Coordinates of C-alpha atoms in Angstrom, one line a residue:
M1 CA -11.4 40.8 -14.1
D2 CA -8.6 38.5 -12.0
M3 CA -4.9 39.3 -12.6
K4 CA -3.1 36.2 -13.2
A5 CA -0.3 35.2 -10.8
L6 CA 2.5 35.7 -13.2
E7 CA 1.0 38.3 -15.5
G8 CA 3.9 40.1 -17.1
V9 CA 6.4 37.4 -16.9
R10 CA 7.8 36.3 -20.1
I11 CA 9.4 32.7 -20.6
L12 CA 11.5 31.8 -23.4
D13 CA 10.4 28.3 -23.8
M14 CA 13.5 26.6 -26.0
T15 CA 12.2 23.3 -24.3
H16 CA 11.1 20.0 -25.9
V17 CA 9.6 16.3 -25.3
Q18 CA 7.9 16.2 -21.8
A19 CA 10.2 17.5 -18.9
G20 CA 10.6 20.9 -20.0
P21 CA 7.2 21.5 -22.0
T22 CA 5.6 19.9 -18.3
A23 CA 7.1 23.3 -16.5
T24 CA 6.5 26.0 -19.1
Q25 CA 3.1 24.8 -19.5
L26 CA 2.6 25.3 -15.4
L27 CA 3.9 28.7 -15.6
A28 CA 1.7 29.6 -18.7
W29 CA -1.1 28.3 -16.9
F30 CA -0.1 30.5 -14.0
G31 CA -0.7 33.6 -16.5
A32 CA 3.3 34.0 -17.9
D33 CA 3.9 34.8 -21.5
V34 CA 5.4 31.7 -22.7
I35 CA 6.8 32.0 -26.3
K36 CA 7.7 28.6 -27.7
V37 CA 10.6 28.4 -29.7
E38 CA 10.6 25.5 -32.6
M39 CA 12.4 24.6 -35.2
P40 CA 10.7 26.1 -38.8
G41 CA 9.2 22.9 -40.7
R42 CA 9.5 20.4 -37.9
G43 CA 9.0 22.0 -34.7
D44 CA 9.2 19.9 -31.4
I45 CA 9.5 16.5 -32.0
T46 CA 6.5 15.3 -30.1
R47 CA 4.0 17.3 -33.0
A48 CA 4.7 14.2 -34.7
Q49 CA 5.2 11.2 -32.2
L50 CA 2.2 8.6 -31.6
R51 CA 0.1 10.2 -33.8
D52 CA -3.5 9.3 -33.5
V53 CA -5.0 11.6 -36.3
P54 CA -3.1 11.9 -39.6
D55 CA -1.1 15.3 -40.4
A56 CA -2.2 16.3 -36.6
D57 CA -0.1 17.6 -33.5
S58 CA -0.1 14.5 -31.6
L59 CA -2.0 14.1 -28.0
Y60 CA 1.4 13.9 -26.5
F61 CA 2.1 17.5 -27.7
T62 CA -1.2 19.3 -27.5
M63 CA -1.5 18.0 -23.8
L64 CA 2.1 19.4 -22.9
N65 CA 2.0 22.8 -24.4
S66 CA -1.5 24.3 -24.3
N67 CA -1.7 28.0 -23.4
K68 CA 1.5 28.8 -25.2
R69 CA 2.6 31.2 -28.0
S70 CA 4.5 29.4 -31.0
L71 CA 7.4 31.3 -33.2
T72 CA 9.6 29.1 -35.1
L73 CA 13.0 30.1 -35.2
N74 CA 16.6 28.8 -36.6
I75 CA 19.2 30.1 -34.6
K76 CA 21.7 28.3 -36.8
A77 CA 21.2 31.2 -39.3
P78 CA 22.6 34.4 -38.3
S79 CA 19.7 36.7 -38.2
G80 CA 18.1 33.7 -36.3
K81 CA 20.7 34.4 -34.0
A82 CA 20.4 37.9 -33.8
L83 CA 16.4 37.1 -33.3
L84 CA 17.1 34.9 -30.5
E85 CA 19.4 37.8 -28.6
D86 CA 16.4 40.2 -29.0
L87 CA 14.3 37.8 -27.3
V88 CA 16.5 37.3 -24.4
R89 CA 16.8 41.2 -24.2
Q90 CA 13.0 41.2 -23.6
C91 CA 12.4 38.1 -21.4
D92 CA 12.8 37.3 -17.8
V93 CA 13.3 33.5 -17.8
I94 CA 14.7 31.1 -20.4
V95 CA 13.8 27.1 -20.2
E96 CA 15.5 24.6 -21.8
N97 CA 16.0 20.7 -22.2
F98 CA 18.6 19.9 -24.8
G99 CA 21.3 17.6 -24.4
P100 CA 24.5 19.1 -22.3
G101 CA 26.4 21.8 -24.0
V102 CA 24.0 22.3 -27.0
L103 CA 23.5 25.8 -26.2
D104 CA 26.7 26.5 -25.2
R105 CA 28.5 25.0 -28.6
A106 CA 25.9 27.7 -30.4
G107 CA 27.3 30.6 -28.5
F108 CA 24.7 30.8 -25.9
T109 CA 26.3 30.4 -22.5
W110 CA 25.0 31.4 -18.9
E111 CA 27.5 34.1 -19.3
R112 CA 26.2 35.2 -22.6
F113 CA 22.8 35.5 -21.2
Q114 CA 24.0 37.7 -18.7
E115 CA 25.6 40.0 -21.0
L116 CA 22.4 40.4 -22.9
N117 CA 20.3 40.8 -20.1
P118 CA 21.3 40.7 -16.5
R119 CA 17.9 40.1 -15.1
I120 CA 16.8 37.2 -17.0
S121 CA 17.1 33.6 -15.3
Y122 CA 18.3 30.4 -16.9
A123 CA 16.9 27.2 -16.1
S124 CA 17.9 23.9 -17.5
I125 CA 16.6 20.1 -17.2
K126 CA 19.3 17.6 -17.8
G127 CA 19.4 14.0 -16.9
F128 CA 22.4 14.4 -14.4
G129 CA 24.1 16.6 -12.0
P130 CA 27.9 16.8 -12.2
G131 CA 29.9 13.7 -12.0
P132 CA 30.6 10.6 -13.5
Y133 CA 26.8 10.2 -15.6
V134 CA 27.0 14.2 -16.6
D135 CA 27.2 13.3 -20.0
C136 CA 24.7 10.7 -20.3
K137 CA 21.5 10.9 -22.1
A138 CA 18.1 10.1 -20.0
Y139 CA 14.8 9.4 -20.5
E140 CA 11.7 8.9 -18.6
N141 CA 12.4 5.2 -17.3
V142 CA 16.4 5.8 -17.2
A143 CA 15.6 8.6 -15.0
Q144 CA 13.4 5.8 -12.6
C145 CA 16.1 3.5 -13.0
M146 CA 19.1 5.8 -11.6
G147 CA 17.0 7.7 -9.0
G148 CA 16.0 4.9 -7.0
S149 CA 12.6 4.3 -7.9
A150 CA 12.7 1.1 -10.0
S151 CA 14.5 -1.1 -7.7
T152 CA 12.0 -0.6 -4.6
T153 CA 9.2 -1.0 -7.2
G154 CA 7.3 -4.3 -8.0
F155 CA 7.1 -7.6 -6.1
E156 CA 9.9 -9.3 -4.1
D157 CA 10.1 -12.1 -6.7
G158 CA 9.8 -10.3 -9.9
P159 CA 12.1 -7.6 -11.7
P160 CA 12.4 -4.0 -11.3
V161 CA 9.2 -2.2 -12.7
V162 CA 9.0 1.5 -13.5
T163 CA 5.7 3.4 -12.5
G164 CA 3.4 4.6 -14.9
A165 CA 3.5 8.3 -13.2
Q166 CA 5.7 10.1 -15.0
I167 CA 8.2 10.9 -12.0
G168 CA 11.4 11.8 -14.4
D169 CA 10.2 13.5 -16.9
S170 CA 6.7 15.5 -15.2
G171 CA 8.1 15.3 -12.2
T172 CA 11.5 17.1 -13.0
G173 CA 9.4 19.7 -14.7
V174 CA 7.5 20.5 -11.7
H175 CA 10.9 20.5 -9.7
C176 CA 12.3 23.1 -12.2
V177 CA 9.4 25.6 -11.6
V178 CA 9.9 25.8 -8.0
G179 CA 13.4 27.0 -8.8
I180 CA 12.2 29.6 -11.4
L181 CA 9.4 30.8 -9.2
A182 CA 12.1 31.0 -6.2
A183 CA 14.3 32.9 -8.8
L184 CA 12.0 35.6 -9.6
L185 CA 11.0 36.2 -6.3
Q186 CA 14.7 36.8 -5.3
R187 CA 15.1 39.0 -8.1
E188 CA 13.1 41.3 -6.5
K189 CA 15.3 41.8 -3.8
T190 CA 18.9 41.7 -5.9
G191 CA 17.8 42.6 -9.3
R192 CA 19.7 39.8 -10.8
G193 CA 18.6 36.6 -12.6
Q194 CA 20.2 33.4 -11.8
R195 CA 21.2 29.9 -13.1
I196 CA 18.8 27.0 -12.2
E197 CA 19.9 23.4 -12.9
V198 CA 17.4 20.6 -12.1
A199 CA 18.3 17.1 -13.0
M200 CA 16.1 14.2 -13.6
Q201 CA 17.9 11.6 -11.4
D202 CA 17.9 14.0 -8.6
A203 CA 14.3 14.6 -9.1
V204 CA 13.2 11.4 -8.9
L205 CA 15.5 10.4 -5.9
N206 CA 13.4 13.5 -4.3
L207 CA 10.6 11.8 -4.5
C208 CA 11.8 8.7 -3.3
R209 CA 12.9 10.0 -0.2
V210 CA 10.9 7.6 1.9
K211 CA 13.0 4.8 0.1
L212 CA 16.5 6.2 1.0
R213 CA 15.1 6.8 5.0
D214 CA 14.5 3.4 4.9
Q215 CA 17.5 2.3 3.1
Q216 CA 19.6 3.8 6.7
R217 CA 17.1 1.7 8.5
V218 CA 17.4 -1.7 6.8
M219 CA 21.4 -1.4 7.8
R220 CA 20.1 -1.4 11.3
G221 CA 17.2 -4.6 11.0
P222 CA 14.6 -5.9 9.1
L223 CA 12.0 -3.5 8.1
R224 CA 8.8 -4.9 10.3
E225 CA 6.3 -2.7 7.9
Y226 CA 7.5 -4.3 5.2
P227 CA 5.6 -7.7 4.1
N228 CA 9.0 -9.3 3.1
E229 CA 10.3 -12.2 4.9
K230 CA 13.9 -11.9 4.0
F231 CA 16.0 -8.5 4.4
E232 CA 19.3 -7.7 2.6
D233 CA 21.5 -4.7 3.1
Y234 CA 19.2 -2.6 0.5
V235 CA 15.2 -1.5 0.5
P236 CA 13.5 -4.5 -1.1
R237 CA 10.5 -4.7 -3.7
A238 CA 7.3 -4.9 -1.3
G239 CA 4.5 -5.1 -3.6
N240 CA 1.6 -2.9 -2.8
A241 CA 2.7 -2.5 1.0
S242 CA 3.2 1.4 1.7
G243 CA 6.3 0.5 4.1
G244 CA 5.1 3.2 6.1
G245 CA 3.1 3.1 9.6
Q246 CA 0.0 1.5 8.5
P247 CA -0.4 -1.5 6.7
G248 CA -1.9 -1.5 3.1
A249 CA -3.1 -3.9 0.4
A250 CA -4.8 -4.1 -3.1
L251 CA -7.5 -6.6 -2.7
R252 CA -9.8 -7.9 -5.4
C253 CA -13.6 -6.6 -6.0
S254 CA -16.1 -8.0 -8.1
P255 CA -16.9 -8.8 -10.7
G256 CA -12.8 -9.2 -11.2
G257 CA -11.9 -7.2 -14.0
A258 CA -8.2 -6.3 -14.4
N259 CA -8.9 -2.9 -12.3
D260 CA -11.4 -4.1 -9.8
Y261 CA -9.3 -3.7 -6.9
V262 CA -9.3 -1.1 -4.0
Y263 CA -6.5 -0.4 -1.9
V264 CA -7.6 -0.4 2.0
I265 CA -5.1 0.3 4.7
I266 CA -5.5 -1.0 8.4
Q267 CA -5.0 1.7 10.9
P268 CA -5.3 1.0 14.7
Q269 CA -9.0 1.8 15.0
G270 CA -9.9 0.7 11.8
W271 CA -9.8 -3.1 12.6
E272 CA -13.1 -3.4 14.6
P273 CA -15.3 -1.8 12.1
L274 CA -13.6 -3.8 9.3
M275 CA -14.1 -6.7 10.9
K276 CA -17.9 -6.2 11.3
L277 CA -18.4 -5.3 7.8
C278 CA -16.4 -8.7 7.3
G279 CA -18.8 -11.0 9.7
R280 CA -15.8 -11.8 11.7
E281 CA -16.4 -9.8 14.7
E282 CA -14.7 -13.0 16.8
L283 CA -11.3 -11.3 15.5
I284 CA -11.7 -8.2 17.0
T285 CA -10.3 -9.1 20.4
H286 CA -8.5 -12.6 19.3
P287 CA -4.9 -12.2 20.6
D288 CA -3.4 -12.7 17.2
F289 CA -5.1 -9.9 15.9
A290 CA -6.4 -7.2 18.5
M291 CA -3.2 -5.2 18.7
P292 CA -1.6 -3.4 15.6
E293 CA 2.1 -5.0 16.9
A294 CA 0.3 -8.7 16.8
R295 CA -1.5 -7.9 13.4
L296 CA 1.9 -7.3 11.7
K297 CA 3.0 -10.9 12.1
H298 CA 0.1 -11.8 10.6
L299 CA -0.8 -9.2 7.6
P300 CA -1.0 -11.7 4.5
E301 CA -4.0 -13.2 6.5
C302 CA -5.4 -10.1 7.6
F303 CA -5.7 -9.0 4.2
S304 CA -7.0 -12.5 3.1
I305 CA -10.0 -12.0 5.4
I306 CA -10.8 -8.4 4.2
E307 CA -10.7 -9.7 0.4
A308 CA -12.9 -12.3 1.2
W309 CA -15.7 -9.6 2.0
T310 CA -14.2 -7.2 -0.9
R311 CA -14.7 -9.9 -3.7
T312 CA -18.4 -9.9 -2.8
Q313 CA -18.8 -6.0 -3.7
T314 CA -17.6 -3.6 -6.3
K315 CA -14.9 -1.0 -5.7
F316 CA -16.8 1.6 -5.3
Q317 CA -19.3 -0.2 -3.2
V318 CA -16.3 -1.0 -1.1
M319 CA -15.6 2.7 -0.9
D320 CA -18.8 3.9 -0.1
A321 CA -18.7 1.3 3.0
L322 CA -15.6 2.0 4.2
N323 CA -15.7 5.7 4.0
A324 CA -18.8 5.6 6.1
V325 CA -16.8 3.7 8.9
H326 CA -13.9 6.0 8.5
V327 CA -11.7 3.5 7.0
P328 CA -9.1 4.8 4.4
C329 CA -9.2 3.1 1.0
G330 CA -9.2 4.1 -2.6
P331 CA -10.6 2.0 -5.5
I332 CA -8.2 1.4 -8.1
L333 CA -9.1 3.7 -11.0
S334 CA -8.5 3.1 -14.5
T335 CA -7.4 5.9 -17.1
Q336 CA -10.8 5.0 -18.4
D337 CA -12.7 5.6 -15.0
L338 CA -11.1 8.8 -14.9
I339 CA -11.5 10.2 -18.4
E340 CA -15.3 9.2 -18.0
D341 CA -15.5 10.6 -14.6
K342 CA -17.8 13.7 -14.7
S343 CA -17.0 15.5 -11.7
M344 CA -13.4 15.7 -13.2
Y345 CA -15.0 18.0 -15.8
E346 CA -17.3 20.0 -13.5
R347 CA -14.6 21.1 -11.7
G348 CA -12.4 22.1 -14.4
Y349 CA -9.5 19.4 -14.2
L350 CA -10.5 17.8 -17.2
V351 CA -11.4 20.3 -20.0
E352 CA -12.6 19.0 -23.4
L353 CA -11.1 21.5 -26.2
D354 CA -11.6 22.1 -29.6
H355 CA -8.2 21.8 -32.2
P356 CA -8.5 23.5 -35.7
V357 CA -6.6 20.4 -37.2
R358 CA -7.5 17.5 -34.8
G359 CA -10.7 18.6 -33.5
K360 CA -11.9 17.8 -30.2
Y361 CA -9.6 16.4 -27.5
V362 CA -9.5 16.0 -23.9
Q363 CA -6.8 18.3 -21.7
L364 CA -5.8 18.3 -18.2
G365 CA -6.2 21.6 -16.3
C366 CA -3.7 23.3 -13.6
P367 CA -3.5 20.7 -10.6
I368 CA -2.7 23.5 -8.7
N369 CA -5.7 26.0 -7.9
L370 CA -4.9 29.9 -6.7
S371 CA -8.0 31.8 -5.4
D372 CA -7.0 34.9 -7.2
S373 CA -5.6 33.6 -10.1
P374 CA -7.9 31.1 -12.2
V375 CA -6.6 29.3 -14.9
E376 CA -8.5 29.0 -18.2
V377 CA -7.1 26.3 -20.4
Q378 CA -6.3 27.0 -23.9
R379 CA -5.5 24.6 -27.0
S380 CA -1.8 24.1 -27.9
P381 CA -0.2 26.3 -30.7
L382 CA 0.1 25.1 -34.3
L383 CA 3.4 25.2 -35.5
G384 CA 4.7 28.8 -35.7
E385 CA 1.2 30.1 -35.2
H386 CA 2.3 33.4 -33.1
T387 CA 5.4 34.0 -34.9
E388 CA 4.5 37.3 -37.0
E389 CA 2.6 38.3 -33.9
I390 CA 5.9 38.1 -31.5
L391 CA 8.3 39.5 -34.3
A392 CA 6.0 42.5 -34.7
W393 CA 6.0 42.8 -30.7
L394 CA 10.0 43.0 -31.0
G395 CA 9.4 45.6 -33.6
K396 CA 10.0 44.0 -36.8
S397 CA 8.1 45.5 -39.8
A398 CA 6.2 43.4 -42.5
A399 CA 9.0 43.6 -44.9
E400 CA 11.8 42.7 -42.3
I401 CA 9.5 39.2 -41.6
D402 CA 9.7 38.5 -45.1
R403 CA 13.5 39.4 -45.2
L404 CA 13.9 36.7 -42.3
R405 CA 12.0 34.1 -43.8
A406 CA 13.8 34.3 -47.2
E407 CA 16.9 34.0 -45.0
G408 CA 15.6 30.6 -43.3
A409 CA 15.6 32.6 -40.0
I410 CA 12.1 31.9 -39.3

């Protein structure tokens, strides 16, 4: 049997909602033993949010907490606080995304964690780093707005737009995993754990780095790769233009539904095969279109010519035709297209799981593949499902577990 990459690593998961659970789920997929600590009786708030099956854990929860063990623990009870200290002594990493100062006020500071276990690393996800916003609350869209994404997304004549990709929450969770893995690797040399801090605003801005690149460029003059006619002293919203070296646009396809579009990129070597497909061979050598520099002045017309052809084809027909002549493109796949894509299931990225309360549901698999550490995706845990199992591992007898339950600690 293959050994898991993080086998033997124990994660004390004190996270909730999305950013933190994203991080700890990835660690669980890599083989870490992730102990999810939840409040007795309620658990992670997302268990009850956006429910589609009455009295069952929501898809919001199940899709972010697979492969974990659930322990109910009330750290406000003295015996619950003592249990948490026992767990800290036995774990390698603590991960939390509470509001600023929540664990500190409960007596669990970084210094206290070090006293209990010098080898433990303590990872925190917050909305903002040190500075004027440090105590402000952050949510997905707040992070997108304050990290540079929303101001550069949308069309020039419209309002700022947030993206459907969860770059604030899930994006920050992935950044957190990088920090945790780096700390674990460094511990092999130093024997010490370390503090890991990731801010949602910072993670979003990191994912928007090319826009910060263009902010410095626009101060020197117009950004010619953008379709905008006027430029101010900030990076504009540029619709579906990439803003990179190769022009691209989303073009309408048949039969004209909400997602019947294909994104087409015009590379220098792609113009000739595109014009042949469109039946416009005369434009291959036309002075206004023959060279990339000339086409930059006529991009709307270029894409209008191509769209006249794509409107006669389905998005998948366009993809087949363009890939045959090595023109980069991508059909706009709806969430329905994706969840019904058999190839996703065949390669294990979409997995159908059976939940004891809600029944069957579809779960995303691990997006990162390691050749010697295959991932077996398991369902999310029921609230407190592993409490007795984990406490027994900590050396608690059945009588002690009963006492802890009577005291409201678990």
